[in-house]
Coordinates of C-alpha atoms in Angstrom, one line a residue:
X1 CA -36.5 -19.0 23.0
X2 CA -36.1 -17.7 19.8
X3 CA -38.2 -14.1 20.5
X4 CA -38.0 -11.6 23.3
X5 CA -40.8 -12.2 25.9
X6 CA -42.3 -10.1 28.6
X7 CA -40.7 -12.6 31.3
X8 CA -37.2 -11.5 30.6
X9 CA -37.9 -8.2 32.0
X10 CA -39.4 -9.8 34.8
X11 CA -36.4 -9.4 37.4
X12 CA -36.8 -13.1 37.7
X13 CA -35.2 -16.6 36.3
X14 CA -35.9 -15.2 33.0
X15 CA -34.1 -11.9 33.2
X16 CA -31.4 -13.8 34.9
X17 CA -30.7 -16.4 32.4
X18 CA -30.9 -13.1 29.6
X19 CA -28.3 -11.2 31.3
X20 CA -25.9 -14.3 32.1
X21 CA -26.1 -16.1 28.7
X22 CA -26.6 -12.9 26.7
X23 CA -25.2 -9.3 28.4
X24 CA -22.7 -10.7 30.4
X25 CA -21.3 -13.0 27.6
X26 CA -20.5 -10.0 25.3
X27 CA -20.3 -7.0 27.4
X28 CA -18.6 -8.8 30.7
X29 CA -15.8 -7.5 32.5
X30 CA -14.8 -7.1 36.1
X31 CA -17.2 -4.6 37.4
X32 CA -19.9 -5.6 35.7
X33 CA -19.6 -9.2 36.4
X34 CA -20.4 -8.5 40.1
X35 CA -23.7 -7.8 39.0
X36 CA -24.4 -5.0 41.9
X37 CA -27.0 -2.8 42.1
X38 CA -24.0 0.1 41.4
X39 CA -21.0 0.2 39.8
X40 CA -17.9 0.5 42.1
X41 CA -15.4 3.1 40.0
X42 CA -11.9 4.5 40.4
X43 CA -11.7 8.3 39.3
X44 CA -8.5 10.1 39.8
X45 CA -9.1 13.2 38.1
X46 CA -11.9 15.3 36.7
X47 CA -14.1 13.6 34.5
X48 CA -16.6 13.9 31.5
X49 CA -19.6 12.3 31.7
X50 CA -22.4 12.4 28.7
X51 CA -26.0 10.2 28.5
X52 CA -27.8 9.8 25.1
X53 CA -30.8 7.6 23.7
X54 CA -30.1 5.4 20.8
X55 CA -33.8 5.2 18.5
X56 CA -32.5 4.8 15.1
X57 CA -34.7 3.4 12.2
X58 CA -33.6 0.5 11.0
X59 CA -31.7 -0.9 13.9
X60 CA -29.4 -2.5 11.6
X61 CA -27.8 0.4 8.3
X62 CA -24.8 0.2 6.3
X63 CA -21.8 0.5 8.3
X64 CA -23.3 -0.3 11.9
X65 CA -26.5 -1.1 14.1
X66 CA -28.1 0.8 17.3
X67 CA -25.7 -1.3 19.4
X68 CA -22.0 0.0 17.8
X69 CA -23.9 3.3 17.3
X70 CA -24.6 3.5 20.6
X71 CA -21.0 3.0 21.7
X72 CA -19.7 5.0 19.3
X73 CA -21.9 7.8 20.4
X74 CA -21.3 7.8 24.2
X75 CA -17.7 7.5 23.7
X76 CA -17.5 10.1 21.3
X77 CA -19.0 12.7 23.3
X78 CA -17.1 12.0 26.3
X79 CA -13.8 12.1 24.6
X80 CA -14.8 15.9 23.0
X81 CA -14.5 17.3 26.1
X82 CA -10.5 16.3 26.6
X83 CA -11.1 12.9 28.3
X84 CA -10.3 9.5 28.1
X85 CA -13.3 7.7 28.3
X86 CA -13.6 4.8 30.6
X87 CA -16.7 3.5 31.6
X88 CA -20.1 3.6 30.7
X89 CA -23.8 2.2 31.5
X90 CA -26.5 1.1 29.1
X91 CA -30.3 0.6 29.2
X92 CA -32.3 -1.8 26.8
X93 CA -35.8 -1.1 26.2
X94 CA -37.3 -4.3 24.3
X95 CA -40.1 -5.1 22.1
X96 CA -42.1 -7.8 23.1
X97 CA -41.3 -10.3 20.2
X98 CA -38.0 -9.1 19.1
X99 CA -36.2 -11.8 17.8
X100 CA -33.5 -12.8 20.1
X101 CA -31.0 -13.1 17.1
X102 CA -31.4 -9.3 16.6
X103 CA -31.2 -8.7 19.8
X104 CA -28.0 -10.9 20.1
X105 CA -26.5 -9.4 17.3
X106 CA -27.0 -5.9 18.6
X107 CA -25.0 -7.1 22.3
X108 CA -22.1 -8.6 20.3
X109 CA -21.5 -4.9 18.7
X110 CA -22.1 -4.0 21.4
X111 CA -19.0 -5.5 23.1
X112 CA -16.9 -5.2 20.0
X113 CA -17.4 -1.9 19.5
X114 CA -16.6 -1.0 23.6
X115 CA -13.4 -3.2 23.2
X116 CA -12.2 -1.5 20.4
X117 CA -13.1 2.0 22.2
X118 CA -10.8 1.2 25.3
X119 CA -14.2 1.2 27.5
X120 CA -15.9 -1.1 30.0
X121 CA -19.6 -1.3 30.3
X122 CA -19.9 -1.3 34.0
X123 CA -23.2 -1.5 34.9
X124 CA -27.3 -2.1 33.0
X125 CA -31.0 -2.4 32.9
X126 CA -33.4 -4.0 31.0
X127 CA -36.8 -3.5 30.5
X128 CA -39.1 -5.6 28.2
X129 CA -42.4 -3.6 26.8
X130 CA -45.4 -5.4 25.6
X131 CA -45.1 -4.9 21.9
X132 CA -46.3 -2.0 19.6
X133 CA -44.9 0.5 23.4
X134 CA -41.6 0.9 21.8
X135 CA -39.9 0.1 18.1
X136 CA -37.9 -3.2 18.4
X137 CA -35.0 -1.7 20.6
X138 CA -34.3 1.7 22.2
X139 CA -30.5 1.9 24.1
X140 CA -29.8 4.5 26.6
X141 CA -26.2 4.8 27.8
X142 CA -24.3 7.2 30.1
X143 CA -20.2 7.3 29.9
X144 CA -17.2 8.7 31.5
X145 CA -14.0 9.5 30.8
X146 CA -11.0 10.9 32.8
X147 CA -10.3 14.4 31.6
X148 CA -6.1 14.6 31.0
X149 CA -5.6 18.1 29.6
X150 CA -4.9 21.0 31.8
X151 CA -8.3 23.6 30.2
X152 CA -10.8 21.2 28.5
X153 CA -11.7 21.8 24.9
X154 CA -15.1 23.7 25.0
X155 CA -18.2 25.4 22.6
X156 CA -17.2 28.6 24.2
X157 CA -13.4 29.1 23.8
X158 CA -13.4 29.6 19.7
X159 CA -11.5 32.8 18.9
X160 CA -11.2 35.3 16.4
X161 CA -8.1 33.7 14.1
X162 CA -8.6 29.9 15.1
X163 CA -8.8 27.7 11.8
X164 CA -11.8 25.2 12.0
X165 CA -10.8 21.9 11.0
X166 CA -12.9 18.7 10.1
X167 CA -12.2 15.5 10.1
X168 CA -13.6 14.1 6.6
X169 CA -16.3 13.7 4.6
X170 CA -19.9 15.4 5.6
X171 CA -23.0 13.3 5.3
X172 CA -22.4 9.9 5.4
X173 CA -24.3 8.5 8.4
X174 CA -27.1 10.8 7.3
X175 CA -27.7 9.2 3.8
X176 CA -26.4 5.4 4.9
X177 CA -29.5 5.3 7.1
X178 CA -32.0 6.9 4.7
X179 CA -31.5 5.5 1.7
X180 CA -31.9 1.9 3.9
X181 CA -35.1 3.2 5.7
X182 CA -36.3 4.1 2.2
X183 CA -35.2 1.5 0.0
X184 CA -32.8 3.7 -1.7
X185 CA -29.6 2.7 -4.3
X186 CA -27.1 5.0 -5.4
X187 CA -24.5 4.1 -7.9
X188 CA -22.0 3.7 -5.2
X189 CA -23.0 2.3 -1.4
X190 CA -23.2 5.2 1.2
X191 CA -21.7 3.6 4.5
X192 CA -22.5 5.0 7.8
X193 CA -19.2 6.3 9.0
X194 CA -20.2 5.7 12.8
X195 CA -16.8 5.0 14.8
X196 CA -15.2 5.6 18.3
X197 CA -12.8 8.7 17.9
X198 CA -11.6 8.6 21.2
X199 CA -8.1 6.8 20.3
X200 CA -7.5 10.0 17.8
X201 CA -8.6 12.4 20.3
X202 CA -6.0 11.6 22.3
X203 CA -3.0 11.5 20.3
X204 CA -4.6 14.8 18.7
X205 CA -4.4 16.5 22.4
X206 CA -1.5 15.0 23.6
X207 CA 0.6 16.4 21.2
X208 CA -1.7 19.8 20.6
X209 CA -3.0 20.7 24.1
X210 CA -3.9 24.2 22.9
X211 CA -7.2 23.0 20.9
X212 CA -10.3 25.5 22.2
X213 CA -13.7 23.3 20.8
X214 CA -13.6 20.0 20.2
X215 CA -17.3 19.0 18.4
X216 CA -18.7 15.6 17.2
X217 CA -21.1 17.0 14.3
X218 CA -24.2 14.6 14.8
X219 CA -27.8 15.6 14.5
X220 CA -28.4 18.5 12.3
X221 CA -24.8 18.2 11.1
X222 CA -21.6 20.4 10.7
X223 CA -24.1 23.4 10.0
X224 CA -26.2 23.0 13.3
X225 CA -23.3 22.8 15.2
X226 CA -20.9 25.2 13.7
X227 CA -23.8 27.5 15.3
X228 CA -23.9 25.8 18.3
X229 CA -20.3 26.8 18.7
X230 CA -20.9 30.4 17.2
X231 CA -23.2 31.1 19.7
X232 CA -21.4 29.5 22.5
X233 CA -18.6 31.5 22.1
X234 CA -19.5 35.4 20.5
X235 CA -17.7 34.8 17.5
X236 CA -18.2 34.0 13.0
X237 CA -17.4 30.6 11.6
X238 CA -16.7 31.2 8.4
X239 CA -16.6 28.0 6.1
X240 CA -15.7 27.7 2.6
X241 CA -17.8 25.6 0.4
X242 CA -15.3 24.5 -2.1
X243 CA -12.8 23.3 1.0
X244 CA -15.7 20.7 2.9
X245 CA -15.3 17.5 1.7
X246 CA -18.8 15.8 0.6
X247 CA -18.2 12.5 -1.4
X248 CA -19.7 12.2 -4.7
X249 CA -22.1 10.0 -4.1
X250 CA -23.4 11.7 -1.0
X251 CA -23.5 14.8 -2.8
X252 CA -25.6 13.0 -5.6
X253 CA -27.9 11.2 -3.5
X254 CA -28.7 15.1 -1.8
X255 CA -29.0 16.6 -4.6
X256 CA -31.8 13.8 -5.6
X257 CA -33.6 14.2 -2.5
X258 CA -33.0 18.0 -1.6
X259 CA -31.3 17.8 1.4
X260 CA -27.9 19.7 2.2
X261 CA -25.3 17.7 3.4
X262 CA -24.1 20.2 5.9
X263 CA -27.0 20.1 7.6
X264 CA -27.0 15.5 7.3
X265 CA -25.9 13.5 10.9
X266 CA -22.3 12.3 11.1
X267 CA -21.2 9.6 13.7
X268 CA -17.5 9.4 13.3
X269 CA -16.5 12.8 12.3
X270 CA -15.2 15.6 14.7
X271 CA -14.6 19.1 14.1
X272 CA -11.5 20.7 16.2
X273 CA -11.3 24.8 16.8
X274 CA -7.3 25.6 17.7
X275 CA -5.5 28.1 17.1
X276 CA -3.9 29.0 12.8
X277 CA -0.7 28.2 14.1
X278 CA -0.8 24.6 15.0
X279 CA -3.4 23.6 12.1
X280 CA -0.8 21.6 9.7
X281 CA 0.6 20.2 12.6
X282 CA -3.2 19.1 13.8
X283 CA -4.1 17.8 10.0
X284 CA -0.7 16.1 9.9
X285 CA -1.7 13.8 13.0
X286 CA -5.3 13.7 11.9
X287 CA -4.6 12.2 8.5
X288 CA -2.0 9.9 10.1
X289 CA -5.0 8.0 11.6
X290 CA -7.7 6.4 9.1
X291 CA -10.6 7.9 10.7
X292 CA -8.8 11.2 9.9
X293 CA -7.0 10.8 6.7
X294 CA -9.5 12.9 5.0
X295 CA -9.0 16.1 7.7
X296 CA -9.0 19.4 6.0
X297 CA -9.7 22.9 7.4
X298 CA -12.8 24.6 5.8
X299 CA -12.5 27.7 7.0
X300 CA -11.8 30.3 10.1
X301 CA -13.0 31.8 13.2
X302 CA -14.0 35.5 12.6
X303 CA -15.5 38.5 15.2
X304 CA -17.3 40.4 12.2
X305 CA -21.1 38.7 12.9
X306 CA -21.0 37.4 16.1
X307 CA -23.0 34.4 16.5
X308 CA -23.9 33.4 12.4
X309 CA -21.9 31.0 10.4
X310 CA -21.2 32.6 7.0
X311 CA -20.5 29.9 4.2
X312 CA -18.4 31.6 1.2
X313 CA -19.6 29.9 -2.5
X314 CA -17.0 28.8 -5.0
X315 CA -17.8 32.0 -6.9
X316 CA -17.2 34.2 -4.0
X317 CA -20.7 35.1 -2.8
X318 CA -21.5 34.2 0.9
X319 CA -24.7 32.9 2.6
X320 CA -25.6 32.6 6.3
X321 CA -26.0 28.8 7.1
X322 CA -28.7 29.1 9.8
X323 CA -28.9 26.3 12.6
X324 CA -32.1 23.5 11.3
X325 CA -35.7 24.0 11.9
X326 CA -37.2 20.8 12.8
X327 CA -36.4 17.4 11.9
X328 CA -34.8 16.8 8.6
X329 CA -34.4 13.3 9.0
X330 CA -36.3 11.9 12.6
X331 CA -34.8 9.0 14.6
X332 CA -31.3 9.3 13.0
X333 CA -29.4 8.1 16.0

């Protein structure tokens, strides 16, 4: 058939024909190839475990779609917490209609994305919607990693004298899937940056156990969650404008549109809280790694405002970067 239709969420000869000429082709493994009503898992220590909903408009952006977005995403919020992740689950909610090349595409990411991550997709569900219920494709996912450091990195261990580090440039994913949603063209092409950190994370922690907050800075952007972690924790972040890296033509295509980069979605950025002393050696491995070679530290961990992020201007004036009201850009991820 060359469209989704309301039998393949059936539980029937439909469904099973969709899951063993389409899921199980790409996403197969071992566990999931047993096709049980669970997932039978070996956990030896204590474990991270994260869910998320994938809704993002278009389905398909510069740099990615919702299934290596998805992926990414899971993965990369299991592995902030100090963990290797290992498995995870994911649930397809269908338009009626969908072409089943899109929805192919999406699966093959899918399992390209979770091989190159290290992770097996160990159990799923899907559900077909008569069309106009849902967009085209919403994606939910749970994962879990194994956690291998001895105090897991956390929002509420930053301390007065930590450097904040980030891992490259702000704002990519942000614009990349705005400027497709509105037919937008900048001089140079914004790419999404969405990509599994987990690989990084781990070489990162293995040789720097000490790191307090590990953060992936996603919806509302390093801002939001620099006072996520403020908050968290009783403490000032206190970022330097001149010292975060924004590429020009991210920068430009804010500017344009009045948005703030800081406050624009990232997908395969992380921002790591450790202590002054080990930050060269933590850059050092960062940029070693090309989803890293842009690291830089933007700034400090203060106990003057507990709670507020205080941005310093180029000039020397400062400003208090609040967290975002509302939705500055809906169905991002």
């Amino acid at each position: 058939m060359e469209r989704v239709l309301l039998d393949y969420g059936s539980g029937g000869k439909a469904s099973h024909r969709l899951i063993g000429e389409l899921f199980l082709k790409y996403l197969g493994n071992e566990v999931l190839d047993r096709l049980d009503d669970a997932a039978l898992l070996h956990v030896s220590s204590p474990i991270s475990m994260s869910t998320d909903t994938f809704t993002v408009d278009p389905i398909f952006f510069p740099g990615g779609d919702i299934g290596s977005l998805a992926v990414h995403g899971t993965v990369n919020d299991v592995a902030m917490l100090g963990a290797r992740p290992k498995y995870m689950t994911c649930g397809f909610i269908i338009e009626e209609g969908l072409p089943m090349a899109e929805l192919e595409r999406i699966v093959q990411s899918m399992g390209e994305a979770a091989r190159e991550a290290g992770v097996l997709v160990v159990s799923g569900d899907t559900k077909v919607v008569p069309k106009g219920t849902v967009d085209k494709i919403f994606i939910n996912t749970t994962g879990i990693g194994e956690i291998f450091v001895d105090e897991a990195p956390s929002g509420h261990r930053a301390a007065p004298g930590d450097a904040i580090l980030i891992s490259g440039f702000m704002g990519d994913h942000g614009l990349a899937i705005l400027s497709k949603r509105e037919g937008l063209t900048f001089e140079a092409p914004v790419l999404s940056d969405c990509a599994s950190l987990n690989h990084l994370i781990v070489r990162l922690l293995e040789a720097i156990p000490s790191v307090h907050v590990l953060r992936d800075p996603t919806r509302g952007g390093l801002a939001t969650t620099l006072n996520e972690i403020a908050g968290q924790s009783g403490v000032e972040c206190r970022i330097f404008e001149s010292k975060i890296p924004v590429r020009p033509e991210v920068s430009g295509g804010c500017s344009f549109l009045g948005l703030d980069p800081l406050y624009l979605a990232n997908e395969g950025k992380f921002i790591c809280i450790l202590p002054q002393e080990h930050a060269e050696a933590a850059l050092a491995i960062m940029r070693s790694d090309p989803l890293g070679a842009d690291a830089a530290q933007i700034g400090d961990v203060r106990g003057e405002h507990p709670g507020k992020v205080v941005l310093e201007t180029p000039l020397g004036g400062t400003r208090l970067m609040d967290m975002l009201e509302g939705e500055q850009l809906p169905r991002i991820c």
